[in-house]
JSON list of C-alpha atoms in Angstrom, two decimals:
[
{"chain": "A", "resi": 1, "resn": "MET", "atom": "CA", "xyz": [-4.71, 17.35, -1.55]},
{"chain": "A", "resi": 2, "resn": "LYS", "atom": "CA", "xyz": [-4.27, 16.54, -5.23]},
{"chain": "A", "resi": 3, "resn": "ALA", "atom": "CA", "xyz": [-0.82, 16.63, -6.81]},
{"chain": "A", "resi": 4, "resn": "THR", "atom": "CA", "xyz": [-0.35, 19.40, -9.37]},
{"chain": "A", "resi": 5, "resn": "ILE", "atom": "CA", "xyz": [2.76, 19.05, -11.51]},
{"chain": "A", "resi": 6, "resn": "LEU", "atom": "CA", "xyz": [4.89, 22.17, -11.94]},
{"chain": "A", "resi": 7, "resn": "ARG", "atom": "CA", "xyz": [6.10, 23.22, -15.36]},
{"chain": "A", "resi": 8, "resn": "ALA", "atom": "CA", "xyz": [9.62, 21.97, -15.90]},
{"chain": "A", "resi": 9, "resn": "ASP", "atom": "CA", "xyz": [10.67, 25.04, -17.86]},
{"chain": "A", "resi": 10, "resn": "ASP", "atom": "CA", "xyz": [9.61, 27.26, -14.94]},
{"chain": "A", "resi": 11, "resn": "SER", "atom": "CA", "xyz": [11.24, 25.18, -12.22]},
{"chain": "A", "resi": 12, "resn": "ALA", "atom": "CA", "xyz": [14.45, 24.27, -14.08]},
{"chain": "A", "resi": 13, "resn": "ASN", "atom": "CA", "xyz": [13.43, 20.68, -13.48]},
{"chain": "A", "resi": 14, "resn": "PHE", "atom": "CA", "xyz": [15.32, 18.04, -15.44]},
{"chain": "A", "resi": 15, "resn": "GLY", "atom": "CA", "xyz": [16.33, 16.40, -12.20]},
{"chain": "A", "resi": 16, "resn": "ARG", "atom": "CA", "xyz": [17.32, 19.64, -10.47]},
{"chain": "A", "resi": 17, "resn": "GLY", "atom": "CA", "xyz": [14.13, 21.54, -9.69]},
{"chain": "A", "resi": 18, "resn": "ALA", "atom": "CA", "xyz": [10.96, 20.57, -7.85]},
{"chain": "A", "resi": 19, "resn": "SER", "atom": "CA", "xyz": [8.19, 18.81, -9.76]},
{"chain": "A", "resi": 20, "resn": "PHE", "atom": "CA", "xyz": [5.53, 19.51, -7.12]},
{"chain": "A", "resi": 21, "resn": "SER", "atom": "CA", "xyz": [4.57, 22.34, -4.81]},
{"chain": "A", "resi": 22, "resn": "LEU", "atom": "CA", "xyz": [6.18, 22.76, -1.41]},
{"chain": "A", "resi": 23, "resn": "SER", "atom": "CA", "xyz": [2.89, 21.91, 0.32]},
{"chain": "A", "resi": 24, "resn": "ASN", "atom": "CA", "xyz": [2.62, 18.67, -1.65]},
{"chain": "A", "resi": 25, "resn": "ARG", "atom": "CA", "xyz": [6.19, 17.70, -0.83]},
{"chain": "A", "resi": 26, "resn": "LEU", "atom": "CA", "xyz": [5.70, 18.44, 2.87]},
{"chain": "A", "resi": 27, "resn": "LEU", "atom": "CA", "xyz": [2.49, 16.40, 2.95]},
{"chain": "A", "resi": 28, "resn": "ARG", "atom": "CA", "xyz": [4.23, 13.45, 1.31]},
{"chain": "A", "resi": 29, "resn": "LEU", "atom": "CA", "xyz": [7.13, 13.76, 3.74]},
{"chain": "A", "resi": 30, "resn": "LEU", "atom": "CA", "xyz": [4.67, 13.66, 6.63]},
{"chain": "A", "resi": 31, "resn": "TRP", "atom": "CA", "xyz": [3.01, 10.62, 5.06]},
{"chain": "A", "resi": 32, "resn": "ILE", "atom": "CA", "xyz": [6.35, 8.80, 4.72]},
{"chain": "A", "resi": 33, "resn": "ILE", "atom": "CA", "xyz": [7.11, 9.46, 8.38]},
{"chain": "A", "resi": 34, "resn": "VAL", "atom": "CA", "xyz": [3.65, 8.37, 9.57]},
{"chain": "A", "resi": 35, "resn": "TRP", "atom": "CA", "xyz": [3.74, 5.16, 7.51]},
{"chain": "A", "resi": 36, "resn": "ALA", "atom": "CA", "xyz": [7.26, 4.33, 8.73]},
{"chain": "A", "resi": 37, "resn": "LEU", "atom": "CA", "xyz": [6.45, 4.95, 12.39]},
{"chain": "A", "resi": 38, "resn": "PHE", "atom": "CA", "xyz": [2.93, 3.57, 12.62]},
{"chain": "A", "resi": 39, "resn": "ALA", "atom": "CA", "xyz": [2.40, 1.09, 9.78]},
{"chain": "A", "resi": 40, "resn": "ARG", "atom": "CA", "xyz": [5.46, -0.35, 8.07]},
{"chain": "A", "resi": 41, "resn": "TRP", "atom": "CA", "xyz": [6.44, -2.57, 11.02]},
{"chain": "A", "resi": 42, "resn": "THR", "atom": "CA", "xyz": [2.92, -3.81, 11.77]},
{"chain": "A", "resi": 43, "resn": "PRO", "atom": "CA", "xyz": [1.92, -7.49, 11.31]},
{"chain": "A", "resi": 44, "resn": "GLY", "atom": "CA", "xyz": [-0.52, -8.67, 8.67]},
{"chain": "A", "resi": 45, "resn": "VAL", "atom": "CA", "xyz": [-3.52, -8.77, 11.01]},
{"chain": "A", "resi": 46, "resn": "MET", "atom": "CA", "xyz": [-3.25, -5.00, 11.46]},
{"chain": "A", "resi": 47, "resn": "SER", "atom": "CA", "xyz": [-4.32, -4.23, 7.91]},
{"chain": "A", "resi": 48, "resn": "PRO", "atom": "CA", "xyz": [-7.47, -2.42, 9.19]},
{"chain": "A", "resi": 49, "resn": "TRP", "atom": "CA", "xyz": [-5.17, -0.01, 11.05]},
{"chain": "A", "resi": 50, "resn": "ARG", "atom": "CA", "xyz": [-3.18, 0.62, 7.86]},
{"chain": "A", "resi": 51, "resn": "VAL", "atom": "CA", "xyz": [-6.41, 1.21, 5.95]},
{"chain": "A", "resi": 52, "resn": "PHE", "atom": "CA", "xyz": [-7.43, 3.72, 8.63]},
{"chain": "A", "resi": 53, "resn": "LEU", "atom": "CA", "xyz": [-4.15, 5.61, 8.23]},
{"chain": "A", "resi": 54, "resn": "LEU", "atom": "CA", "xyz": [-4.53, 5.72, 4.45]},
{"chain": "A", "resi": 55, "resn": "ASN", "atom": "CA", "xyz": [-8.07, 7.05, 4.71]},
{"chain": "A", "resi": 56, "resn": "LEU", "atom": "CA", "xyz": [-6.93, 9.58, 7.31]},
{"chain": "A", "resi": 57, "resn": "PHE", "atom": "CA", "xyz": [-4.61, 10.99, 4.62]},
{"chain": "A", "resi": 58, "resn": "GLY", "atom": "CA", "xyz": [-7.36, 11.16, 2.01]},
{"chain": "A", "resi": 59, "resn": "ALA", "atom": "CA", "xyz": [-7.47, 7.71, 0.42]},
{"chain": "A", "resi": 60, "resn": "ARG", "atom": "CA", "xyz": [-10.76, 5.97, -0.29]},
{"chain": "A", "resi": 61, "resn": "VAL", "atom": "CA", "xyz": [-9.97, 2.42, 0.79]},
{"chain": "A", "resi": 62, "resn": "SER", "atom": "CA", "xyz": [-12.79, 0.04, 1.65]},
{"chain": "A", "resi": 63, "resn": "PRO", "atom": "CA", "xyz": [-12.78, -1.34, 5.20]},
{"chain": "A", "resi": 64, "resn": "GLU", "atom": "CA", "xyz": [-12.81, -4.82, 3.67]},
{"chain": "A", "resi": 65, "resn": "ALA", "atom": "CA", "xyz": [-9.63, -4.16, 1.64]},
{"chain": "A", "resi": 66, "resn": "ALA", "atom": "CA", "xyz": [-6.15, -5.22, 2.75]},
{"chain": "A", "resi": 67, "resn": "VAL", "atom": "CA", "xyz": [-2.88, -3.31, 2.37]},
{"chain": "A", "resi": 68, "resn": "ALA", "atom": "CA", "xyz": [0.48, -4.90, 3.20]},
{"chain": "A", "resi": 69, "resn": "ALA", "atom": "CA", "xyz": [2.77, -3.06, 5.60]},
{"chain": "A", "resi": 70, "resn": "SER", "atom": "CA", "xyz": [5.57, -2.99, 3.02]},
{"chain": "A", "resi": 71, "resn": "ALA", "atom": "CA", "xyz": [3.40, -1.48, 0.26]},
{"chain": "A", "resi": 72, "resn": "ARG", "atom": "CA", "xyz": [4.44, 2.01, -0.86]},
{"chain": "A", "resi": 73, "resn": "ILE", "atom": "CA", "xyz": [1.74, 4.56, -1.67]},
{"chain": "A", "resi": 74, "resn": "TRP", "atom": "CA", "xyz": [3.07, 7.81, -3.10]},
{"chain": "A", "resi": 75, "resn": "LEU", "atom": "CA", "xyz": [0.00, 9.92, -2.26]},
{"chain": "A", "resi": 76, "resn": "PRO", "atom": "CA", "xyz": [-2.96, 8.44, -0.34]},
{"chain": "A", "resi": 77, "resn": "ALA", "atom": "CA", "xyz": [-5.39, 11.03, -1.75]},
{"chain": "A", "resi": 78, "resn": "HIS", "atom": "CA", "xyz": [-4.86, 9.49, -5.20]},
{"chain": "A", "resi": 79, "resn": "LEU", "atom": "CA", "xyz": [-5.76, 5.94, -4.14]},
{"chain": "A", "resi": 80, "resn": "GLU", "atom": "CA", "xyz": [-9.15, 4.23, -4.32]},
{"chain": "A", "resi": 81, "resn": "LEU", "atom": "CA", "xyz": [-9.27, 0.54, -3.35]},
{"chain": "A", "resi": 82, "resn": "GLY", "atom": "CA", "xyz": [-12.47, -1.48, -3.47]},
{"chain": "A", "resi": 83, "resn": "PRO", "atom": "CA", "xyz": [-13.84, -4.13, -1.09]},
{"chain": "A", "resi": 84, "resn": "TRP", "atom": "CA", "xyz": [-11.98, -7.43, -0.73]},
{"chain": "A", "resi": 85, "resn": "SER", "atom": "CA", "xyz": [-9.07, -6.11, -2.80]},
{"chain": "A", "resi": 86, "resn": "THR", "atom": "CA", "xyz": [-5.43, -6.38, -1.77]},
{"chain": "A", "resi": 87, "resn": "LEU", "atom": "CA", "xyz": [-2.20, -4.45, -2.23]},
{"chain": "A", "resi": 88, "resn": "GLY", "atom": "CA", "xyz": [0.44, -7.11, -1.52]},
{"chain": "A", "resi": 89, "resn": "PRO", "atom": "CA", "xyz": [3.95, -6.95, -0.07]},
{"chain": "A", "resi": 90, "resn": "ASP", "atom": "CA", "xyz": [6.29, -4.38, -1.63]},
{"chain": "A", "resi": 91, "resn": "VAL", "atom": "CA", "xyz": [3.70, -3.18, -4.14]},
{"chain": "A", "resi": 92, "resn": "ASP", "atom": "CA", "xyz": [4.78, 0.23, -5.46]},
{"chain": "A", "resi": 93, "resn": "CYS", "atom": "CA", "xyz": [1.72, 2.40, -5.98]},
{"chain": "A", "resi": 94, "resn": "TYR", "atom": "CA", "xyz": [3.34, 5.38, -7.70]},
{"chain": "A", "resi": 95, "resn": "ASN", "atom": "CA", "xyz": [0.11, 7.35, -7.92]},
{"chain": "A", "resi": 96, "resn": "MET", "atom": "CA", "xyz": [1.12, 10.80, -9.11]},
{"chain": "A", "resi": 97, "resn": "ALA", "atom": "CA", "xyz": [-2.28, 10.62, -10.80]},
{"chain": "A", "resi": 98, "resn": "PRO", "atom": "CA", "xyz": [-5.28, 8.77, -9.34]},
{"chain": "A", "resi": 99, "resn": "ILE", "atom": "CA", "xyz": [-5.15, 4.97, -9.23]},
{"chain": "A", "resi": 100, "resn": "THR", "atom": "CA", "xyz": [-8.54, 3.32, -8.89]},
{"chain": "A", "resi": 101, "resn": "ILE", "atom": "CA", "xyz": [-8.79, -0.39, -8.08]},
{"chain": "A", "resi": 102, "resn": "GLY", "atom": "CA", "xyz": [-12.11, -2.22, -8.05]},
{"chain": "A", "resi": 103, "resn": "ALA", "atom": "CA", "xyz": [-13.47, -5.02, -5.92]},
{"chain": "A", "resi": 104, "resn": "ARG", "atom": "CA", "xyz": [-11.96, -8.48, -5.34]},
{"chain": "A", "resi": 105, "resn": "THR", "atom": "CA", "xyz": [-8.73, -7.53, -7.08]},
{"chain": "A", "resi": 106, "resn": "VAL", "atom": "CA", "xyz": [-5.27, -8.72, -6.04]},
{"chain": "A", "resi": 107, "resn": "VAL", "atom": "CA", "xyz": [-2.11, -6.73, -6.75]},
{"chain": "A", "resi": 108, "resn": "SER", "atom": "CA", "xyz": [0.66, -9.19, -5.90]},
{"chain": "A", "resi": 109, "resn": "GLN", "atom": "CA", "xyz": [4.09, -8.69, -4.43]},
{"chain": "A", "resi": 110, "resn": "ARG", "atom": "CA", "xyz": [6.46, -6.16, -5.99]},
{"chain": "A", "resi": 111, "resn": "ALA", "atom": "CA", "xyz": [4.01, -5.13, -8.71]},
{"chain": "A", "resi": 112, "resn": "PHE", "atom": "CA", "xyz": [4.54, -1.56, -9.93]},
{"chain": "A", "resi": 113, "resn": "LEU", "atom": "CA", "xyz": [1.56, 0.69, -10.67]},
{"chain": "A", "resi": 114, "resn": "CYS", "atom": "CA", "xyz": [3.19, 3.68, -12.36]},
{"chain": "A", "resi": 115, "resn": "ALA", "atom": "CA", "xyz": [0.99, 6.70, -13.03]},
{"chain": "A", "resi": 116, "resn": "GLY", "atom": "CA", "xyz": [3.91, 9.01, -13.81]},
{"chain": "A", "resi": 117, "resn": "ALA", "atom": "CA", "xyz": [6.22, 9.40, -16.81]},
{"chain": "A", "resi": 118, "resn": "HIS", "atom": "CA", "xyz": [8.15, 12.07, -18.70]},
{"chain": "A", "resi": 119, "resn": "ASP", "atom": "CA", "xyz": [7.58, 13.75, -22.05]},
{"chain": "A", "resi": 120, "resn": "PHE", "atom": "CA", "xyz": [10.76, 12.66, -23.83]},
{"chain": "A", "resi": 121, "resn": "ARG", "atom": "CA", "xyz": [9.98, 15.10, -26.67]},
{"chain": "A", "resi": 122, "resn": "ASP", "atom": "CA", "xyz": [10.25, 18.04, -24.29]},
{"chain": "A", "resi": 123, "resn": "ARG", "atom": "CA", "xyz": [13.71, 19.53, -23.88]},
{"chain": "A", "resi": 124, "resn": "HIS", "atom": "CA", "xyz": [12.96, 20.07, -20.18]},
{"chain": "A", "resi": 125, "resn": "PHE", "atom": "CA", "xyz": [11.85, 16.42, -19.79]},
{"chain": "A", "resi": 126, "resn": "GLN", "atom": "CA", "xyz": [8.47, 17.51, -18.44]},
{"chain": "A", "resi": 127, "resn": "LEU", "atom": "CA", "xyz": [6.92, 15.20, -15.86]},
{"chain": "A", "resi": 128, "resn": "VAL", "atom": "CA", "xyz": [3.43, 14.00, -16.80]},
{"chain": "A", "resi": 129, "resn": "ALA", "atom": "CA", "xyz": [0.89, 11.96, -14.85]},
{"chain": "A", "resi": 130, "resn": "ARG", "atom": "CA", "xyz": [-2.02, 9.90, -16.12]},
{"chain": "A", "resi": 131, "resn": "PRO", "atom": "CA", "xyz": [-4.53, 7.85, -14.12]},
{"chain": "A", "resi": 132, "resn": "ILE", "atom": "CA", "xyz": [-4.65, 4.06, -13.89]},
{"chain": "A", "resi": 133, "resn": "VAL", "atom": "CA", "xyz": [-7.92, 2.16, -13.60]},
{"chain": "A", "resi": 134, "resn": "ILE", "atom": "CA", "xyz": [-7.94, -1.49, -12.52]},
{"chain": "A", "resi": 135, "resn": "GLY", "atom": "CA", "xyz": [-11.33, -3.20, -12.57]},
{"chain": "A", "resi": 136, "resn": "ASP", "atom": "CA", "xyz": [-13.06, -5.85, -10.51]},
{"chain": "A", "resi": 137, "resn": "ASP", "atom": "CA", "xyz": [-11.82, -9.45, -10.15]},
{"chain": "A", "resi": 138, "resn": "VAL", "atom": "CA", "xyz": [-8.38, -8.64, -11.57]},
{"chain": "A", "resi": 139, "resn": "TRP", "atom": "CA", "xyz": [-5.09, -10.29, -10.68]},
{"chain": "A", "resi": 140, "resn": "ILE", "atom": "CA", "xyz": [-1.92, -8.26, -11.19]},
{"chain": "A", "resi": 141, "resn": "ALA", "atom": "CA", "xyz": [0.69, -10.97, -10.63]},
{"chain": "A", "resi": 142, "resn": "ALA", "atom": "CA", "xyz": [4.12, -10.67, -9.03]},
{"chain": "A", "resi": 143, "resn": "GLU", "atom": "CA", "xyz": [6.41, -7.92, -10.36]},
{"chain": "A", "resi": 144, "resn": "ALA", "atom": "CA", "xyz": [4.02, -6.93, -13.13]},
{"chain": "A", "resi": 145, "resn": "PHE", "atom": "CA", "xyz": [4.03, -3.34, -14.41]},
{"chain": "A", "resi": 146, "resn": "VAL", "atom": "CA", "xyz": [1.03, -1.15, -15.25]},
{"chain": "A", "resi": 147, "resn": "GLY", "atom": "CA", "xyz": [1.84, 2.11, -17.00]},
{"chain": "A", "resi": 148, "resn": "PRO", "atom": "CA", "xyz": [0.17, 5.54, -17.04]},
{"chain": "A", "resi": 149, "resn": "ASN", "atom": "CA", "xyz": [-3.25, 5.96, -18.68]},
{"chain": "A", "resi": 150, "resn": "VAL", "atom": "CA", "xyz": [-3.89, 2.20, -18.72]},
{"chain": "A", "resi": 151, "resn": "THR", "atom": "CA", "xyz": [-7.17, 0.50, -17.88]},
{"chain": "A", "resi": 152, "resn": "ILE", "atom": "CA", "xyz": [-6.98, -3.12, -16.78]},
{"chain": "A", "resi": 153, "resn": "ALA", "atom": "CA", "xyz": [-10.46, -4.40, -17.54]},
{"chain": "A", "resi": 154, "resn": "ASP", "atom": "CA", "xyz": [-12.64, -6.52, -15.26]},
{"chain": "A", "resi": 155, "resn": "GLY", "atom": "CA", "xyz": [-11.53, -10.11, -14.82]},
{"chain": "A", "resi": 156, "resn": "CYS", "atom": "CA", "xyz": [-8.09, -9.73, -16.38]},
{"chain": "A", "resi": 157, "resn": "VAL", "atom": "CA", "xyz": [-4.94, -11.51, -15.29]},
{"chain": "A", "resi": 158, "resn": "LEU", "atom": "CA", "xyz": [-1.65, -9.70, -15.90]},
{"chain": "A", "resi": 159, "resn": "GLY", "atom": "CA", "xyz": [1.00, -12.40, -15.58]},
{"chain": "A", "resi": 160, "resn": "ALA", "atom": "CA", "xyz": [4.18, -12.27, -13.54]},
{"chain": "A", "resi": 161, "resn": "ARG", "atom": "CA", "xyz": [6.56, -9.55, -14.80]},
{"chain": "A", "resi": 162, "resn": "ALA", "atom": "CA", "xyz": [4.19, -8.65, -17.62]},
{"chain": "A", "resi": 163, "resn": "CYS", "atom": "CA", "xyz": [4.10, -4.98, -18.67]},
{"chain": "A", "resi": 164, "resn": "ALA", "atom": "CA", "xyz": [0.81, -3.36, -19.63]},
{"chain": "A", "resi": 165, "resn": "PHE", "atom": "CA", "xyz": [1.19, -0.17, -21.65]},
{"chain": "A", "resi": 166, "resn": "THR", "atom": "CA", "xyz": [-2.26, -0.21, -23.28]},
{"chain": "A", "resi": 167, "resn": "ASP", "atom": "CA", "xyz": [-5.77, -1.07, -22.17]},
{"chain": "A", "resi": 168, "resn": "THR", "atom": "CA", "xyz": [-6.74, -4.72, -21.81]},
{"chain": "A", "resi": 169, "resn": "LYS", "atom": "CA", "xyz": [-9.89, -6.64, -22.70]},
{"chain": "A", "resi": 170, "resn": "THR", "atom": "CA", "xyz": [-12.21, -8.12, -20.12]},
{"chain": "A", "resi": 171, "resn": "TRP", "atom": "CA", "xyz": [-11.69, -11.64, -18.76]},
{"chain": "A", "resi": 172, "resn": "THR", "atom": "CA", "xyz": [-8.44, -12.23, -20.61]},
{"chain": "A", "resi": 173, "resn": "VAL", "atom": "CA", "xyz": [-5.04, -13.52, -19.46]},
{"chain": "A", "resi": 174, "resn": "TYR", "atom": "CA", "xyz": [-2.03, -11.44, -20.53]},
{"chain": "A", "resi": 175, "resn": "ARG", "atom": "CA", "xyz": [1.69, -12.07, -20.31]},
{"chain": "A", "resi": 176, "resn": "GLY", "atom": "CA", "xyz": [4.96, -10.69, -21.68]},
{"chain": "A", "resi": 177, "resn": "ASN", "atom": "CA", "xyz": [6.51, -7.31, -22.39]},
{"chain": "A", "resi": 178, "resn": "PRO", "atom": "CA", "xyz": [4.56, -5.66, -23.85]},
{"chain": "A", "resi": 179, "resn": "ALA", "atom": "CA", "xyz": [1.67, -7.65, -22.42]},
{"chain": "A", "resi": 180, "resn": "ALA", "atom": "CA", "xyz": [-0.20, -9.69, -25.03]},
{"chain": "A", "resi": 181, "resn": "PRO", "atom": "CA", "xyz": [-3.40, -11.71, -24.64]},
{"chain": "A", "resi": 182, "resn": "ILE", "atom": "CA", "xyz": [-2.88, -15.46, -24.53]},
{"chain": "A", "resi": 183, "resn": "LYS", "atom": "CA", "xyz": [-6.27, -16.92, -23.62]},
{"chain": "A", "resi": 184, "resn": "PRO", "atom": "CA", "xyz": [-9.63, -16.08, -22.09]},
{"chain": "A", "resi": 185, "resn": "ARG", "atom": "CA", "xyz": [-10.05, -16.35, -18.35]},
{"chain": "A", "resi": 186, "resn": "ILE", "atom": "CA", "xyz": [-12.91, -18.69, -17.57]},
{"chain": "A", "resi": 187, "resn": "TRP", "atom": "CA", "xyz": [-14.10, -19.59, -14.10]},
{"chain": "A", "resi": 188, "resn": "ARG", "atom": "CA", "xyz": [-13.71, -23.25, -13.20]},
{"chain": "A", "resi": 189, "resn": "PRO", "atom": "CA", "xyz": [-17.13, -24.77, -12.37]},
{"chain": "A", "resi": 190, "resn": "SER", "atom": "CA", "xyz": [-17.87, -25.09, -8.68]},
{"chain": "A", "resi": 191, "resn": "PRO", "atom": "CA", "xyz": [-17.37, -28.59, -7.27]},
{"chain": "A", "resi": 192, "resn": "SER", "atom": "CA", "xyz": [-20.47, -30.66, -7.99]},
{"chain": "A", "resi": 193, "resn": "THR", "atom": "CA", "xyz": [-22.67, -31.77, -5.17]},
{"chain": "A", "resi": 194, "resn": "THR", "atom": "CA", "xyz": [-21.53, -35.10, -3.79]},
{"chain": "A", "resi": 195, "resn": "GLU", "atom": "CA", "xyz": [-23.79, -38.11, -3.96]},
{"chain": "A", "resi": 196, "resn": "SER", "atom": "CA", "xyz": [-24.09, -38.26, -0.17]},
{"chain": "A", "resi": 197, "resn": "GLU", "atom": "CA", "xyz": [-25.41, -34.70, -0.10]},
{"chain": "A", "resi": 198, "resn": "THR", "atom": "CA", "xyz": [-28.16, -35.53, -2.58]},
{"chain": "A", "resi": 199, "resn": "LEU", "atom": "CA", "xyz": [-29.52, -38.48, -0.59]}
]
């Protein structure tokens, strides 16, 4: 089930009314209970079980991906996680809109992927949601923030506690708030063949 945001002026929102339908809220409540009872306490080696639970609730998580027990996923149906990618400990995946993560990407501990915001120009403070796309071979470092409608391009590094509010360029290292490019990301050459192996 996808999350449809209610109009704030119809629901007297502004912190008092509901932002989502009753069915959506009940589904998310069920998800919170299931994750708490059957996943949150599980050891690291049980990541395949946690992936199974996510997919059972509509996520599209690769069997080769890993999700920490302490990660928080707002709505599984809005999560896509590619092969060999990881959601680390205490990652907050606030996916009011879809969050798509490619292959071989690491989202480190306590990073915040925030696909929801508010229209501060609206007198009712309307909730809005925009998707996040994170490419292949990306590293979102510890406690970094990725905002709504942001694409983190393939190969990027978003440094610890950096905040990305706009799209990034491929194979570039970013740091700071707001995140700014500091240097290209270049693979270190593989260790050369030793002399003994060539004989």
